[in-house]
Amino acid sequence: MTTAEARGVRTTDWTLDRGYAGPSGEIRWAALGPEDAPPVVLVHGTPFSSYVWRGPARALAAEHRVYVWDLPGYGASEMRPGQDVTLDAQARALAGLIDHWGLTGPAAPAVVAHDFGGCVALRAHLLHGAAYSRLALVDPVALAPWGSPTYRLLAEHADVFRRLPDDLHEALVHRYISSASHPGLHPDTHARLVAPWLTEAGKDAFYRQIEQNVPHVGTDDIQGRYGELALPVLVCWGAEDTWIPVGRGHELAALIPGAELRIIGGAGHLVQEDAPAELTAALGRFLRTGR
């Protein structure tokens, strides 16, 4: 039985079948598409997992070698007490994975990153030497202060919320994850995203990753460097995002030389779930042409 199965997560439709021993714990990952196709790395955010990328990943794999992974402390990857799950630790994990996959020099990948993953990808590139051919940021954490009102409340009182009875913790996670979608998540998708956080280890991990990432740490030391980004950049944003309002997308795109901004109507923060066809079309075009 895999770790994910032990947590009650169905793995028949999305399996991360490989492992990498990163500095913050074992990372589960998978690769889709032809081995000799142009590489693309997908990075998820919080409180999600690579599962949110399943639709775009499968579609993009027709023309690309697509790498997906669960960040340490998330999904099927290792969760343990004392784990370093800060945004900088995740950025170092991404840089290590890219090196592990051999995606360096002329083989540098395109990177597509959502939510926390946006900050992770930006830090890996600007601070840890990870080279990309191009970068797409989807409703990213990039400008301080960040975080929804709920996230900020949890960050300020993580130790209190960690002591919630299990049934109240479960209700909180259900409500929190559901608020990321504008039209609402399919029940199976919702259950899949909630499940990793409902075990004893998952409950602790849920509050740990919030406690270690208060809404300014992780962006303060890179926000002034976005003008240094010298590669094609696409910024996608859900028009109905209530976690990070679309105005932040306009601000971010203005800070990055030559960045293109694409607003996706009818989508909330989880654009991959709310408008997968529109997002995949925009990403596919950008990966082929840089626009």
Short mmCIF file of C-alpha atoms in Angstrom, two decimals:
data_model
loop_
_atom_site.label_atom_id
_atom_site.label_comp_id
_atom_site.label_asym_id
_atom_site.label_seq_id
_atom_site.Cartn_x
_atom_site.Cartn_y
_atom_site.Cartn_z
CA MET A 1 0.00 0.00 0.00
CA THR A 2 1.35 3.43 -0.91
CA THR A 3 1.46 6.40 1.46
CA ALA A 4 -1.38 8.08 -0.40
CA GLU A 5 -3.54 4.95 -0.25
CA ALA A 6 -2.88 4.67 3.47
CA ARG A 7 -4.32 8.17 3.82
CA GLY A 8 -7.50 7.12 2.02
CA VAL A 9 -6.58 8.85 -1.25
CA ARG A 10 -7.54 7.04 -4.45
CA THR A 11 -4.49 6.65 -6.66
CA THR A 12 -5.93 4.81 -9.64
CA ASP A 13 -6.40 8.00 -11.66
CA TRP A 14 -3.30 9.94 -10.58
CA THR A 15 -0.20 8.13 -9.37
CA LEU A 16 3.20 9.58 -8.58
CA ASP A 17 5.27 6.46 -9.12
CA ARG A 18 8.79 7.75 -8.50
CA GLY A 19 10.67 9.12 -5.54
CA TYR A 20 13.42 11.66 -4.89
CA ALA A 21 15.19 12.09 -1.55
CA GLY A 22 15.13 15.85 -1.11
CA PRO A 23 16.55 17.82 1.83
CA SER A 24 13.05 18.28 3.32
CA GLY A 25 11.92 14.67 2.82
CA GLU A 26 10.93 12.23 0.11
CA ILE A 27 9.25 13.79 -2.89
CA ARG A 28 6.88 11.75 -5.03
CA TRP A 29 6.88 12.59 -8.73
CA ALA A 30 5.93 11.31 -12.16
CA ALA A 31 6.65 12.13 -15.81
CA LEU A 32 4.18 12.06 -18.70
CA GLY A 33 4.75 12.28 -22.44
CA PRO A 34 7.61 11.39 -24.81
CA GLU A 35 11.04 11.32 -23.19
CA ASP A 36 12.57 13.36 -26.01
CA ALA A 37 9.86 16.06 -26.04
CA PRO A 38 10.46 19.59 -24.69
CA PRO A 39 10.32 19.46 -20.86
CA VAL A 40 7.70 21.21 -18.75
CA VAL A 41 7.64 21.21 -14.94
CA LEU A 42 4.32 21.86 -13.16
CA VAL A 43 4.35 23.24 -9.60
CA HIS A 44 1.27 23.20 -7.35
CA GLY A 45 0.36 25.46 -4.43
CA THR A 46 -1.32 25.19 -1.05
CA PRO A 47 -3.32 23.41 0.29
CA PHE A 48 -3.31 21.34 -2.89
CA SER A 49 -1.16 18.74 -4.64
CA SER A 50 -0.11 17.84 -8.17
CA TYR A 51 -3.60 16.36 -8.59
CA VAL A 52 -4.91 19.80 -9.58
CA TRP A 53 -2.63 19.65 -12.64
CA ARG A 54 -3.89 16.26 -13.89
CA GLY A 55 -5.99 17.64 -16.78
CA PRO A 56 -3.49 20.16 -18.16
CA ALA A 57 -0.62 17.71 -17.58
CA ARG A 58 -2.23 14.99 -19.66
CA ALA A 59 -3.13 17.42 -22.43
CA LEU A 60 0.31 19.03 -22.55
CA ALA A 61 1.95 15.59 -22.57
CA ALA A 62 0.89 15.18 -26.21
CA GLU A 63 3.72 17.53 -27.17
CA HIS A 64 5.87 17.79 -24.05
CA ARG A 65 7.63 15.75 -21.40
CA VAL A 66 5.64 16.86 -18.35
CA TYR A 67 7.05 16.52 -14.83
CA VAL A 68 4.66 16.64 -11.87
CA TRP A 69 5.46 16.37 -8.16
CA ASP A 70 4.00 16.86 -4.71
CA LEU A 71 5.88 19.39 -2.62
CA PRO A 72 7.36 18.02 0.64
CA GLY A 73 4.61 18.06 3.24
CA TYR A 74 1.84 17.81 0.64
CA GLY A 75 -0.15 15.10 -1.13
CA ALA A 76 1.75 11.82 -1.45
CA SER A 77 5.14 13.26 -0.48
CA GLU A 78 6.59 12.88 3.00
CA MET A 79 4.92 14.58 5.96
CA ARG A 80 6.76 14.54 9.28
CA PRO A 81 7.11 16.58 12.48
CA GLY A 82 9.75 19.29 12.32
CA GLN A 83 9.78 19.27 8.53
CA ASP A 84 11.03 22.41 6.78
CA VAL A 85 8.23 23.36 4.40
CA THR A 86 9.06 27.05 4.03
CA LEU A 87 8.83 28.57 0.59
CA ASP A 88 12.61 28.70 0.39
CA ALA A 89 12.91 25.01 1.30
CA GLN A 90 10.42 24.22 -1.47
CA ALA A 91 12.43 26.38 -3.90
CA ARG A 92 15.58 24.45 -3.06
CA ALA A 93 13.64 21.22 -3.56
CA LEU A 94 12.54 22.38 -7.03
CA ALA A 95 16.09 23.36 -7.99
CA GLY A 96 17.30 19.95 -6.78
CA LEU A 97 14.63 18.11 -8.74
CA ILE A 98 15.45 19.97 -11.96
CA ASP A 99 19.07 18.94 -11.53
CA HIS A 100 18.02 15.36 -10.68
CA TRP A 101 15.96 15.20 -13.87
CA GLY A 102 18.91 16.46 -15.93
CA LEU A 103 17.00 19.52 -17.09
CA THR A 104 19.96 21.88 -17.21
CA GLY A 105 21.79 23.84 -19.91
CA PRO A 106 20.07 23.48 -23.31
CA ALA A 107 17.56 21.09 -21.68
CA ALA A 108 16.27 23.77 -19.27
CA PRO A 109 12.52 23.29 -18.83
CA ALA A 110 9.53 25.53 -19.09
CA VAL A 111 7.97 25.93 -15.65
CA VAL A 112 4.28 26.43 -14.91
CA ALA A 113 3.49 27.33 -11.31
CA HIS A 114 0.31 28.01 -9.33
CA ASP A 115 -0.31 29.79 -6.01
CA PHE A 116 2.59 29.09 -3.57
CA GLY A 117 4.25 27.34 -6.47
CA GLY A 118 4.68 30.72 -8.15
CA CYS A 119 6.85 31.97 -5.30
CA VAL A 120 8.66 28.62 -5.20
CA ALA A 121 9.49 28.86 -8.91
CA LEU A 122 10.53 32.50 -8.67
CA ARG A 123 12.81 31.83 -5.70
CA ALA A 124 14.37 28.77 -7.34
CA HIS A 125 15.19 30.85 -10.42
CA LEU A 126 16.24 34.14 -8.81
CA LEU A 127 18.00 32.81 -5.70
CA HIS A 128 19.00 29.20 -6.34
CA GLY A 129 20.18 29.19 -9.94
CA ALA A 130 17.43 27.10 -11.53
CA ALA A 131 17.34 27.92 -15.24
CA TYR A 132 14.05 27.92 -17.19
CA SER A 133 13.30 28.34 -20.87
CA ARG A 134 10.09 30.20 -19.99
CA LEU A 135 7.81 30.69 -16.99
CA ALA A 136 4.03 30.72 -16.62
CA LEU A 137 2.56 31.93 -13.31
CA VAL A 138 -1.05 31.05 -12.51
CA ASP A 139 -2.66 33.10 -9.71
CA PRO A 140 0.72 33.07 -7.95
CA VAL A 141 1.87 34.12 -4.53
CA ALA A 142 4.32 36.81 -5.65
CA LEU A 143 3.46 40.19 -4.11
CA ALA A 144 3.33 40.98 -0.40
CA PRO A 145 1.15 41.02 1.54
CA TRP A 146 -0.44 37.84 0.24
CA GLY A 147 -2.89 35.26 1.47
CA SER A 148 -6.65 35.22 1.78
CA PRO A 149 -8.23 36.58 4.98
CA THR A 150 -8.74 32.98 6.12
CA TYR A 151 -5.10 32.10 5.46
CA ARG A 152 -3.89 35.13 7.41
CA LEU A 153 -6.10 34.22 10.37
CA LEU A 154 -4.77 30.65 10.34
CA ALA A 155 -1.18 31.91 10.09
CA GLU A 156 -1.63 34.20 13.11
CA HIS A 157 -3.17 31.47 15.26
CA ALA A 158 -1.86 28.19 13.82
CA ASP A 159 -1.16 26.67 17.22
CA VAL A 160 -4.72 27.35 18.36
CA PHE A 161 -6.28 25.86 15.23
CA ARG A 162 -3.99 22.82 15.49
CA ARG A 163 -5.80 21.95 18.74
CA LEU A 164 -9.24 21.86 17.10
CA PRO A 165 -11.13 18.58 17.52
CA ASP A 166 -10.79 16.42 14.42
CA ASP A 167 -14.38 17.00 13.27
CA LEU A 168 -13.99 20.79 13.40
CA HIS A 169 -10.62 20.59 11.67
CA GLU A 170 -12.22 18.50 8.92
CA ALA A 171 -15.03 21.02 8.50
CA LEU A 172 -12.51 23.86 8.29
CA VAL A 173 -10.44 22.12 5.60
CA HIS A 174 -13.56 21.27 3.59
CA ARG A 175 -14.75 24.86 3.65
CA TYR A 176 -11.33 26.33 2.99
CA ILE A 177 -10.61 24.20 -0.08
CA SER A 178 -14.08 24.71 -1.51
CA SER A 179 -13.58 28.49 -1.41
CA ALA A 180 -10.75 28.23 -3.96
CA SER A 181 -13.22 27.43 -6.75
CA HIS A 182 -15.69 29.92 -8.20
CA PRO A 183 -18.29 27.50 -9.69
CA GLY A 184 -17.57 24.77 -7.12
CA LEU A 185 -15.45 21.61 -7.21
CA HIS A 186 -16.66 18.22 -8.37
CA PRO A 187 -17.29 16.09 -5.23
CA ASP A 188 -14.62 13.55 -6.19
CA THR A 189 -12.06 16.29 -6.77
CA HIS A 190 -12.97 17.98 -3.52
CA ALA A 191 -12.59 14.69 -1.61
CA ARG A 192 -9.22 14.01 -3.21
CA LEU A 193 -7.84 17.42 -2.25
CA VAL A 194 -9.14 17.24 1.32
CA ALA A 195 -8.08 13.67 2.14
CA PRO A 196 -4.33 14.18 2.78
CA TRP A 197 -5.08 16.69 5.55
CA LEU A 198 -7.47 14.53 7.60
CA THR A 199 -5.06 12.03 9.16
CA GLU A 200 -3.12 12.81 12.33
CA ALA A 201 0.03 13.49 10.30
CA GLY A 202 -1.93 15.47 7.73
CA LYS A 203 -3.62 17.65 10.33
CA ASP A 204 -0.25 18.59 11.81
CA ALA A 205 1.19 19.17 8.33
CA PHE A 206 -1.72 21.41 7.34
CA TYR A 207 -1.02 23.90 10.11
CA ARG A 208 2.77 23.52 9.86
CA GLN A 209 2.87 24.73 6.27
CA ILE A 210 0.74 27.75 7.18
CA GLU A 211 2.68 28.49 10.36
CA GLN A 212 6.02 28.46 8.51
CA ASN A 213 4.81 30.69 5.66
CA VAL A 214 3.38 33.89 7.06
CA PRO A 215 2.03 36.33 4.43
CA HIS A 216 5.20 38.23 3.56
CA VAL A 217 8.11 35.87 4.16
CA GLY A 218 9.16 34.33 0.87
CA THR A 219 8.31 37.30 -1.33
CA ASP A 220 9.99 40.24 0.44
CA ASP A 221 13.49 39.34 -0.74
CA ILE A 222 12.56 38.67 -4.39
CA GLN A 223 9.76 41.13 -5.16
CA GLY A 224 12.25 43.86 -6.04
CA ARG A 225 14.01 41.58 -8.52
CA TYR A 226 11.19 40.75 -10.92
CA GLY A 227 12.63 43.24 -13.38
CA GLU A 228 15.61 40.87 -13.73
CA LEU A 229 13.50 38.11 -15.29
CA ALA A 230 14.97 37.75 -18.77
CA LEU A 231 12.78 35.03 -20.24
CA PRO A 232 9.25 34.80 -21.68
CA VAL A 233 6.71 35.09 -18.86
CA LEU A 234 2.96 34.49 -18.97
CA VAL A 235 0.76 35.54 -16.05
CA CYS A 236 -2.67 33.84 -15.95
CA TRP A 237 -5.34 34.87 -13.47
CA GLY A 238 -8.85 33.73 -12.63
CA ALA A 239 -11.16 36.73 -12.95
CA GLU A 240 -13.16 35.58 -9.91
CA ASP A 241 -10.21 34.76 -7.62
CA THR A 242 -11.20 35.69 -4.05
CA TRP A 243 -7.94 34.45 -2.51
CA ILE A 244 -5.61 36.73 -4.49
CA PRO A 245 -7.64 39.34 -6.38
CA VAL A 246 -7.07 39.81 -10.10
CA GLY A 247 -5.67 43.29 -9.52
CA ARG A 248 -2.53 41.60 -8.24
CA GLY A 249 -2.15 40.01 -11.66
CA HIS A 250 -2.03 43.42 -13.31
CA GLU A 251 0.52 44.62 -10.72
CA LEU A 252 2.73 41.56 -11.19
CA ALA A 253 2.69 41.66 -14.99
CA ALA A 254 3.71 45.32 -14.90
CA LEU A 255 6.81 44.44 -12.87
CA ILE A 256 8.09 41.77 -15.30
CA PRO A 257 9.62 42.98 -18.58
CA GLY A 258 7.55 41.78 -21.53
CA ALA A 259 5.16 39.69 -19.44
CA GLU A 260 1.80 38.84 -20.97
CA LEU A 261 -1.29 38.86 -18.75
CA ARG A 262 -4.18 36.53 -19.54
CA ILE A 263 -7.40 36.89 -17.49
CA ILE A 264 -9.60 33.79 -17.52
CA GLY A 265 -13.28 34.54 -17.05
CA GLY A 266 -15.49 32.53 -14.70
CA ALA A 267 -12.51 31.03 -12.84
CA GLY A 268 -11.59 31.43 -9.20
CA HIS A 269 -8.22 30.72 -7.62
CA LEU A 270 -8.18 27.09 -8.79
CA VAL A 271 -8.14 27.93 -12.49
CA GLN A 272 -7.03 24.36 -13.32
CA GLU A 273 -10.36 23.08 -11.98
CA ASP A 274 -12.63 25.98 -12.94
CA ALA A 275 -11.48 26.52 -16.54
CA PRO A 276 -9.11 23.69 -17.51
CA ALA A 277 -9.68 24.00 -21.26
CA GLU A 278 -9.06 27.75 -21.34
CA LEU A 279 -5.98 27.49 -19.14
CA THR A 280 -4.52 24.58 -21.07
CA ALA A 281 -5.06 26.39 -24.37
CA ALA A 282 -3.26 29.47 -23.04
CA LEU A 283 -0.40 27.38 -21.67
CA GLY A 284 -0.08 25.32 -24.85
CA ARG A 285 0.14 28.45 -27.00
CA PHE A 286 2.70 30.02 -24.65
CA LEU A 287 4.84 26.87 -24.56
CA ARG A 288 4.90 26.73 -28.37
CA THR A 289 5.39 30.41 -29.14
CA GLY A 290 6.34 32.24 -25.97
CA ARG A 291 3.14 34.32 -26.19
#
